[in-house]
Short mmCIF file of C-alpha atoms in Angstrom, two decimals:
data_model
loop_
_atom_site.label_atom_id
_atom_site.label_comp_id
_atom_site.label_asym_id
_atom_site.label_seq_id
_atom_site.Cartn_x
_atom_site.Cartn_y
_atom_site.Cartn_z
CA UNK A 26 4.33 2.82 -28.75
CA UNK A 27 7.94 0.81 -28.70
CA UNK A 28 8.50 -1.10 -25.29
CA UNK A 29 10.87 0.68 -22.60
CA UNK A 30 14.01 -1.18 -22.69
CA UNK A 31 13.99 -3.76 -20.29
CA UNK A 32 17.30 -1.73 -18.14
CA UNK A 33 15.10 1.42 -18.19
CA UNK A 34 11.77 -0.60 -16.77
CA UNK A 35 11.43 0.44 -12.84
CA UNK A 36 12.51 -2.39 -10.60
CA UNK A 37 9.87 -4.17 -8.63
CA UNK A 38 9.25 -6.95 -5.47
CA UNK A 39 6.76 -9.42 -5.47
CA UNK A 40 4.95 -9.81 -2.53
CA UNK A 41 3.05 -13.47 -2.01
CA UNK A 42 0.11 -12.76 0.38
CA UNK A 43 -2.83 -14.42 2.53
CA UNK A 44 -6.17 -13.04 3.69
CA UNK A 45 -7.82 -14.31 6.45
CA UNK A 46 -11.54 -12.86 6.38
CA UNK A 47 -15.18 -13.25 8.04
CA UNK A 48 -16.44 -14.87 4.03
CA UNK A 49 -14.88 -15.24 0.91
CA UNK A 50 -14.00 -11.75 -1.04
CA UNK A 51 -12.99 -11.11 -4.71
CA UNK A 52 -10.13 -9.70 -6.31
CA UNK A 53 -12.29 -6.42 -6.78
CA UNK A 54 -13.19 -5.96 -3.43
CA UNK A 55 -9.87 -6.41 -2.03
CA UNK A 56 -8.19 -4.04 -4.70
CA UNK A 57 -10.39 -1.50 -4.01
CA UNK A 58 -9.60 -1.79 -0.16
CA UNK A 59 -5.88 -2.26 -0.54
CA UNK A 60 -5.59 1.40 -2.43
CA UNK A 61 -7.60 2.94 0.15
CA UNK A 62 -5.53 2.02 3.32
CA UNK A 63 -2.46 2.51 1.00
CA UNK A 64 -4.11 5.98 0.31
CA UNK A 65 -5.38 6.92 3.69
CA UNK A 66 -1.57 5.40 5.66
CA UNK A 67 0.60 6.59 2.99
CA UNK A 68 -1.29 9.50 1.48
CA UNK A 69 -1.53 9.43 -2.35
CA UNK A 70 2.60 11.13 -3.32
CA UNK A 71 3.83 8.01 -1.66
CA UNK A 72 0.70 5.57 -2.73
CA UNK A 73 1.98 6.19 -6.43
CA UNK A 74 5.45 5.90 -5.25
CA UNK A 75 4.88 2.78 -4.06
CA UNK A 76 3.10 1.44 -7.46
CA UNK A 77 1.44 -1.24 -5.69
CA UNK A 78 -1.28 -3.60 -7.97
CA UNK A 79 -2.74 -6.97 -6.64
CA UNK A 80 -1.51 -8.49 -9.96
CA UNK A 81 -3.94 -11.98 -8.53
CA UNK A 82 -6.01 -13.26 -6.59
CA UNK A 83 -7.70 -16.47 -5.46
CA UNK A 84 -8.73 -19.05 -3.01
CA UNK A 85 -7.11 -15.96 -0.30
CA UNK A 86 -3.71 -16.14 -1.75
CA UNK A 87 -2.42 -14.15 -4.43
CA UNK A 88 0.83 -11.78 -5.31
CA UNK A 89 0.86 -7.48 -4.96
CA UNK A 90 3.35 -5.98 -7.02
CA UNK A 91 5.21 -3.12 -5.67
CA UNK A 92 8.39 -1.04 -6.27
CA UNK A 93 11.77 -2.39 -5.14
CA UNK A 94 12.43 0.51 -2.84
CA UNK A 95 9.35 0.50 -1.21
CA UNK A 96 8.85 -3.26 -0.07
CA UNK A 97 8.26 -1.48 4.24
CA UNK A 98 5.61 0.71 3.09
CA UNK A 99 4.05 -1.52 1.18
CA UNK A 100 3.85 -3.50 3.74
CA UNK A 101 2.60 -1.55 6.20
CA UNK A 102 -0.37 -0.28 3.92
CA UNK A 103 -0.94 -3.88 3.29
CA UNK A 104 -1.22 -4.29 7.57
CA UNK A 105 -3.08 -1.19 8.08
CA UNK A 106 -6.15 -3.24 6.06
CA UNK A 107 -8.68 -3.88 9.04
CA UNK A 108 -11.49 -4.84 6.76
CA UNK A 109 -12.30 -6.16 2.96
CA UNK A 110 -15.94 -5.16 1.58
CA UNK A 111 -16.78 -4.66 5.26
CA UNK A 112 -15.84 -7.69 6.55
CA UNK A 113 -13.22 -7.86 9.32
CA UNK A 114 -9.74 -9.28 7.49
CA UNK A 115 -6.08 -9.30 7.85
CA UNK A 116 -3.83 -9.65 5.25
CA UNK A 117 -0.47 -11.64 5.76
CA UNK A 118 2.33 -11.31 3.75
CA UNK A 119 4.10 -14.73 2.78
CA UNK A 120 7.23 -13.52 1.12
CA UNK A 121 8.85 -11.45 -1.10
CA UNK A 122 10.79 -11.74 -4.70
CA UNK A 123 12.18 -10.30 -7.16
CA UNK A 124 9.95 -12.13 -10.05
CA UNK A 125 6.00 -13.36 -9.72
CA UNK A 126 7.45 -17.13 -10.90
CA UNK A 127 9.65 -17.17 -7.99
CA UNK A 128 7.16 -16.13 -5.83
CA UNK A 129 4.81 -18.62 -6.45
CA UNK A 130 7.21 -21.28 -6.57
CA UNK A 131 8.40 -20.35 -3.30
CA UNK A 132 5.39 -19.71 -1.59
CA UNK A 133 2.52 -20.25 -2.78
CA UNK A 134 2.85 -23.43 -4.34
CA UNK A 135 2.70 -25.60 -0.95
CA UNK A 136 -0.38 -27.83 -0.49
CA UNK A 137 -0.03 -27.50 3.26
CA UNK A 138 -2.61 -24.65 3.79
CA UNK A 139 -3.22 -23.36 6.81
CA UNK A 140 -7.04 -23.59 7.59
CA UNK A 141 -7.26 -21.74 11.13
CA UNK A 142 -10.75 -22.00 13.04
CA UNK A 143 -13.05 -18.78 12.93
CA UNK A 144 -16.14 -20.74 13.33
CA UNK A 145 -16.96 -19.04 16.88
CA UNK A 146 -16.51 -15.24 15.22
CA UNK A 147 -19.68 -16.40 13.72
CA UNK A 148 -21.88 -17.52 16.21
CA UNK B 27 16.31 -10.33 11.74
CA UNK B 28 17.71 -14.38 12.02
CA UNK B 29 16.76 -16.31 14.45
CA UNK B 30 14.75 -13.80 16.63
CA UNK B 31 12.36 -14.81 18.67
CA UNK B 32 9.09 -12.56 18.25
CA UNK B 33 6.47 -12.09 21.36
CA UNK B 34 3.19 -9.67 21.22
CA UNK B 35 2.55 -8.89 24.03
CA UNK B 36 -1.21 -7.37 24.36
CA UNK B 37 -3.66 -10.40 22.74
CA UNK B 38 -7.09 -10.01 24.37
CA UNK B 39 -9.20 -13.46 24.31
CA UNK B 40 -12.71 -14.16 24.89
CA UNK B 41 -14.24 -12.96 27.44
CA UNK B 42 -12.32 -9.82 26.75
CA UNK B 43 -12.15 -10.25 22.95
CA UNK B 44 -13.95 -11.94 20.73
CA UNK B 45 -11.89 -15.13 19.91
CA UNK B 46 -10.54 -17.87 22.27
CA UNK B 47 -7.14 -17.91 23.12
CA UNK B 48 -6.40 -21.81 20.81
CA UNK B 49 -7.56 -19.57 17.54
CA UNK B 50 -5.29 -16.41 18.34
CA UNK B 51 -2.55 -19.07 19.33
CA UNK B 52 -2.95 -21.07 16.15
CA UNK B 53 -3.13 -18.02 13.80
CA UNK B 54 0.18 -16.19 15.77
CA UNK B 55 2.08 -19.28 15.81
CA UNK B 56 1.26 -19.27 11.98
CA UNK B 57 2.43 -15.96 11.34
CA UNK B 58 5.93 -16.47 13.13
CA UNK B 59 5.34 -15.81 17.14
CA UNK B 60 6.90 -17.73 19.37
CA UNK B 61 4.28 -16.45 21.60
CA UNK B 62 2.02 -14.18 23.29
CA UNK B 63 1.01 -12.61 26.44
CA UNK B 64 -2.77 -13.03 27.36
CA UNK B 65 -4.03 -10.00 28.90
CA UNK B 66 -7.64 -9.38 29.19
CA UNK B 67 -8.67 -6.13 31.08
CA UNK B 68 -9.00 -6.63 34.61
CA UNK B 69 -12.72 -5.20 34.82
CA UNK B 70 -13.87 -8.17 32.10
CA UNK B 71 -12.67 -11.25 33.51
CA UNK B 72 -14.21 -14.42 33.90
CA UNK B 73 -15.33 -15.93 37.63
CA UNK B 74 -12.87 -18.56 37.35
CA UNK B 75 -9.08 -18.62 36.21
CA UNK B 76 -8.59 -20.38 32.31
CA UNK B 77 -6.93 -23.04 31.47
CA UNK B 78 -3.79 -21.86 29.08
CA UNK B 79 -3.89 -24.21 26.12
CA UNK B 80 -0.69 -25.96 25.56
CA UNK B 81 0.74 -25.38 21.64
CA UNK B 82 3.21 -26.94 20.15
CA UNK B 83 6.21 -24.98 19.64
CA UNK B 84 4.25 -21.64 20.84
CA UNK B 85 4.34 -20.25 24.43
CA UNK B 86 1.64 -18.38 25.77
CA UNK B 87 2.07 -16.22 28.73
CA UNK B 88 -0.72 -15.16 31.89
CA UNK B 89 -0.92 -11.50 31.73
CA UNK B 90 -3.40 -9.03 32.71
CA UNK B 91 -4.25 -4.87 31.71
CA UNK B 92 -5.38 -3.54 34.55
CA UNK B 93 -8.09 -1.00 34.52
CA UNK B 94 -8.61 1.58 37.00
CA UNK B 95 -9.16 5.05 37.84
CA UNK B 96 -8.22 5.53 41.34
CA UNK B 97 -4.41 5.44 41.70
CA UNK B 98 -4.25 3.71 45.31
CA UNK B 99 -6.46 1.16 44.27
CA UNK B 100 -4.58 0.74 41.03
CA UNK B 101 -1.30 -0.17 43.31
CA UNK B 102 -3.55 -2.33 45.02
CA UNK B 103 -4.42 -4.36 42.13
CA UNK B 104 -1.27 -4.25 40.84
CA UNK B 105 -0.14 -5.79 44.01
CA UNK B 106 -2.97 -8.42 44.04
CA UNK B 107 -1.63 -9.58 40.42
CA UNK B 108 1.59 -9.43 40.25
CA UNK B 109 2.24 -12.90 41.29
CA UNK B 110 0.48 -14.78 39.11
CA UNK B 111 1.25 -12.64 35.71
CA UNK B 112 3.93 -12.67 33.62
CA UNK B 113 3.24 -9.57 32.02
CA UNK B 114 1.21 -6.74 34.05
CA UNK B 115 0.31 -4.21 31.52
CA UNK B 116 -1.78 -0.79 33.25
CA UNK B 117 -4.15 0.83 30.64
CA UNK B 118 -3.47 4.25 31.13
CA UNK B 119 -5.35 7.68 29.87
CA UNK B 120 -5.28 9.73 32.81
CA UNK B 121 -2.41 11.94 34.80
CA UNK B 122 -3.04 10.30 38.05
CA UNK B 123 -3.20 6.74 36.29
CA UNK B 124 -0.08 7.16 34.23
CA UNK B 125 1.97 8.49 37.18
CA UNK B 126 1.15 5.45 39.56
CA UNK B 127 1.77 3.05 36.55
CA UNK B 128 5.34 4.88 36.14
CA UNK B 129 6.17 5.03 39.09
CA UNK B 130 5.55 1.46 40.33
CA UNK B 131 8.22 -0.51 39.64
CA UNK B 132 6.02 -4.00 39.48
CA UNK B 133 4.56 -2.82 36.61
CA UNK B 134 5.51 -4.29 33.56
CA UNK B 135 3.92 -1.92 30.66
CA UNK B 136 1.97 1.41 30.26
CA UNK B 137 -0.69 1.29 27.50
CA UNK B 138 -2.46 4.02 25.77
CA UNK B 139 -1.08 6.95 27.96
CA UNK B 140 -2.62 9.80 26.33
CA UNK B 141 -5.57 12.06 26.86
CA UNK B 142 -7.35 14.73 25.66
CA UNK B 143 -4.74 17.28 24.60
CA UNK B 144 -1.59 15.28 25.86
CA UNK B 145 0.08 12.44 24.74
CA UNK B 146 0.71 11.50 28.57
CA UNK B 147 3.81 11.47 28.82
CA UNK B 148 6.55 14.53 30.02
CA UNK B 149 10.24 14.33 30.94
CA UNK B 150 9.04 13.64 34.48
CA UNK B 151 7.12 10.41 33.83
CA UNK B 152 9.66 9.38 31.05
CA UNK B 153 12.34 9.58 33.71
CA UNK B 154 10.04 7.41 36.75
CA UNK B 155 9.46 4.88 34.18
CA UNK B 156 13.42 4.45 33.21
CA UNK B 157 14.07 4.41 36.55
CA UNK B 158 11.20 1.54 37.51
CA UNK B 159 11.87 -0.21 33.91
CA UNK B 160 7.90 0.22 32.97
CA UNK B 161 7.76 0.13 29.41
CA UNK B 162 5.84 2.36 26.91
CA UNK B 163 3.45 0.42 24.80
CA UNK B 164 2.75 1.16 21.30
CA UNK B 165 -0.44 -0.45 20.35
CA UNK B 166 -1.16 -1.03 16.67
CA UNK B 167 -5.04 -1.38 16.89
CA UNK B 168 -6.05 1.67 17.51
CA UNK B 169 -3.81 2.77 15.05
CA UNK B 170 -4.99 0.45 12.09
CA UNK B 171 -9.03 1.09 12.88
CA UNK B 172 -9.23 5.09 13.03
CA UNK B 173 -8.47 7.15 9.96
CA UNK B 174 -8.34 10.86 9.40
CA UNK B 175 -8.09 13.32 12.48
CA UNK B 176 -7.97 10.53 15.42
CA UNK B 177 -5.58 8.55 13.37
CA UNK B 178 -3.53 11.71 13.05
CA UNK B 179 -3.59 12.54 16.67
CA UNK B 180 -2.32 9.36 17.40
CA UNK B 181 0.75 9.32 15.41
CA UNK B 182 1.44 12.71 16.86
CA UNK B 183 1.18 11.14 20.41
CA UNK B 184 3.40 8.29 19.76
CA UNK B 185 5.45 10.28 18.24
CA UNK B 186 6.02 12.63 21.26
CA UNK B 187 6.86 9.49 23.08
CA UNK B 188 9.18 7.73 20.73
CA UNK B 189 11.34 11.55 21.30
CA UNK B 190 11.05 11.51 25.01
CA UNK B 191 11.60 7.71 24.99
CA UNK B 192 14.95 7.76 23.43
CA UNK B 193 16.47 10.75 25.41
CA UNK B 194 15.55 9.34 28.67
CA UNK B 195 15.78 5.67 27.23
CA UNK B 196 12.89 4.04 28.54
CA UNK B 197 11.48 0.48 26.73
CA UNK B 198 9.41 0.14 24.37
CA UNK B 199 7.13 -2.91 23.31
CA UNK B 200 5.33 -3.19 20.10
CA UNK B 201 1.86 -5.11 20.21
CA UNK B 202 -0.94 -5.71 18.78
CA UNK B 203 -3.68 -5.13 21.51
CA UNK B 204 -5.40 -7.79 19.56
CA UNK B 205 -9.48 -8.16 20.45
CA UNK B 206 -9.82 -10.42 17.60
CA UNK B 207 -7.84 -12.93 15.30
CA UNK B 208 -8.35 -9.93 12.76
CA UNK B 209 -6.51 -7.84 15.03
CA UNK B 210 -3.21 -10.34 15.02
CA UNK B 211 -0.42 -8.89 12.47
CA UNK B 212 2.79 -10.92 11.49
CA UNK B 213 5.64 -9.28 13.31
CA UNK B 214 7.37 -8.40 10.07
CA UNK B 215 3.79 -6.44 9.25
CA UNK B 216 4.03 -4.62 12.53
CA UNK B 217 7.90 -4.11 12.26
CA UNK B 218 7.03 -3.02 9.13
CA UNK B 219 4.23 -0.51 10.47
CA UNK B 220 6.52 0.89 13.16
CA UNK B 221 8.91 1.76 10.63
CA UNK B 222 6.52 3.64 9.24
CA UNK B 223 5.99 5.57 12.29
CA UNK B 224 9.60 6.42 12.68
CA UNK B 225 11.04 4.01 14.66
CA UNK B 226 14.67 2.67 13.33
CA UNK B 227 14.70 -0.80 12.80
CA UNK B 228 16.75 -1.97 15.85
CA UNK B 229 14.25 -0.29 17.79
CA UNK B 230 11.36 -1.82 16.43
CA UNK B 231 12.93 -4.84 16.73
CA UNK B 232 13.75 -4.68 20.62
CA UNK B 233 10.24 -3.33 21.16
CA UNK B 234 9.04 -6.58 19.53
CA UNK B 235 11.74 -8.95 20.74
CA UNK B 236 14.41 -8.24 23.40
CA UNK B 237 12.11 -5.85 25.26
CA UNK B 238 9.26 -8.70 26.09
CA UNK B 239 12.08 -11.38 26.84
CA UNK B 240 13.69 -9.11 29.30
CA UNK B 241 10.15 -8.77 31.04
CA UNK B 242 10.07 -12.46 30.80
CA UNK B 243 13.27 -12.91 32.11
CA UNK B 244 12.39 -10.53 35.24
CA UNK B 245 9.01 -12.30 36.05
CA UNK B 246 10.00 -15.91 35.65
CA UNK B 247 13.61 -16.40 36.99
CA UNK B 248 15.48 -19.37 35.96
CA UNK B 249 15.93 -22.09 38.11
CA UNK B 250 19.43 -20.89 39.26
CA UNK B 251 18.36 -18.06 40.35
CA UNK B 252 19.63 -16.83 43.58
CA UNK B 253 18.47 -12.63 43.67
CA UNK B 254 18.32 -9.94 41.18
CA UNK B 255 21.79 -9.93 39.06
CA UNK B 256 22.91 -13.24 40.97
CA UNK B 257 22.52 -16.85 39.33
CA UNK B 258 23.82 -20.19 39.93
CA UNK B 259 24.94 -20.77 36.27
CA UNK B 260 27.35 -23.86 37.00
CA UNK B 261 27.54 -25.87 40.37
CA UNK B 262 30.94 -27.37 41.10
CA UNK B 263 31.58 -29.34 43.60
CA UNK B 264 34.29 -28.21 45.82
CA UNK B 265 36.63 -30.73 48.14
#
């Protein structure tokens, strides 16, 4: 099938994320999670509206695609995650732009990580 | 949005919550805050006062949610308090509890007003708490951790109080009620949320900015202060 043209391609944001949770989750895990509190806060007309995909993830950090005129409620479904495979999380969005290379560039690309001390949820 | 200064004001530490108040500070300050209010529930505290770390760049603010059923006692508390909090926050849920907390004008904030079939507030209690500047709070926990029927219930409740809010213009303020660092949501995430729930932008803004500064503003007068509305801005010297 021939490629939509690129004028006639929907418009899209680029959202650069963190996840903060209890142990290390997958790109899998948090997919699944992400549609289901998009899903459950937006209900699925506005979900699909929304045409949010976690385009990557690693190391916590990746980018979530999303349409252009839907960057709030993408947002909010993205803060209404409580928990990723069952482990408490929150998800904390570093940016947005209009292309993924920008995105990273801008803010994902900085070596100054923030490492914030959970130990004591553990114990 | 620019240079906006962004408080949440309901952050519950250990022994209340689960974390200490250094890892909810250092994870707020990294998502934007310039602070929070500490408020632990009154019937959890610990024997002896804490220590309030000191952060870089990051305030953090003695508050307390009181918690109590009897409505004369509640005034009492609120009396015993009040000094030594910025931010006095009364967890609501009950008639008798909501009207006290409305009605006293040294309260800073009503939490979690409804119950049962009500969302807790009518045009009588909206009107006592413009009058005594209490604030409404809209807590996003409770929110973010039910689904289904209870979450629906409590959109319809806040809701209800966002309409009787903005006829008889009473506050709002937009927190977290954190009880763990997974609780904590950058304030563009919870501006993001209340926009969600209908609030315009403006007003989700002043519920999570201007709002809490004005409370701050009320509690801890600056130096030049002389009485309510009068303030020593500039001291000349005459002769």
């Amino acid at each position: 099938m021939k490629h939509l043209m690129p004028s006639l391609r929907s418009k899209k944001r680029y959202l650069a994320f963190e996840l903060f949770s209890e142990e290390p989750v997958n790109r899998g895990e948090l997919v699944r999670d992400v549609i289901s509190s998009a899903s459950a806060l937006l209900g699925d007309v506005l979900a699909s509206e929304c045409d949010i995909h976690v385009l990557g993830f690693e190391a916590g950090k990746g980018i979530i695609q999303c349409s252009h005129s839907k960057v709030t409620e993408t947002r909010a479904a993205l803060a209404a995650i409580t928990r990723v495979n069952r482990l408490r999380a929150t998800l904390h969005v570093l940016g947005v732009s209009g292309t993924i290379k920008r995105a990273t560039e801008k803010y994902l690309n900085d070596d100054a990580g923030f490492e914030p001390n959970l130990k004591a949820i553990e114990e | 949005m620019g240079n906006r200064k962004f408080y949440d004001f309901c952050v519950h530490a250990v022994p209340d919550g689960d974390n200490s108040v250094e890892e909810l500070a250092s994870l707020a300050r990294h998502f934007g805050y310039a602070g929070f209010a500490l408020t632990n529930h009154s019937d959890k505290l610990s024997q002896k006062k804490p220590a309030l770390p000191s952060l870089e760049g990051f305030e953090i603010f003695r508050g307390i949610e009181l918690v109590e059923e009897n409505p004369s006692k509640l005034h009492g508390l609120v009396g015993k308090f009040r000094k030594n909090a910025d931010v006095l926050i009364v967890h609501g849920g009950s008639e008798k509890v909501n009207r006290a907390a409305v009605e006293n004008s040294s309260v800073d904030i009503l939490n979690h007003p409804s119950f049962e079939k009500s969302s807790g507030i009518n045009q009588v209690l909206a009107k006592a708490a413009a009058d005594n500047e209490v604030a409404i709070g809209l807590n996003m926990r409770p929110l973010l951790h039910s689904r289904g029927s209870r979450r629906i219930r409590l959109l319809t409740d806040l809701m209800a109080n966002l309409d009787l809010a903005r006829k008889y213009d009473v506050q709002l303020v937009l927190s977290s009620d954190a009880m763990s660092c997974y609780d904590l949501r950058s304030p563009r995430e919870l501006l993001a949320l209340a926009e969600l729930f209908g609030l315009e932008e403006s007003e989700a803004v002043d519920a999570l900015s201007t709002v809490p500064e004005r409370i701050l503003a009320r509690n801890r007068p600056s130096p030049g202060n002389v009485r309510e509305g009068v303030e020593v801005v500039e001291e000349v010297d005459f002769l």
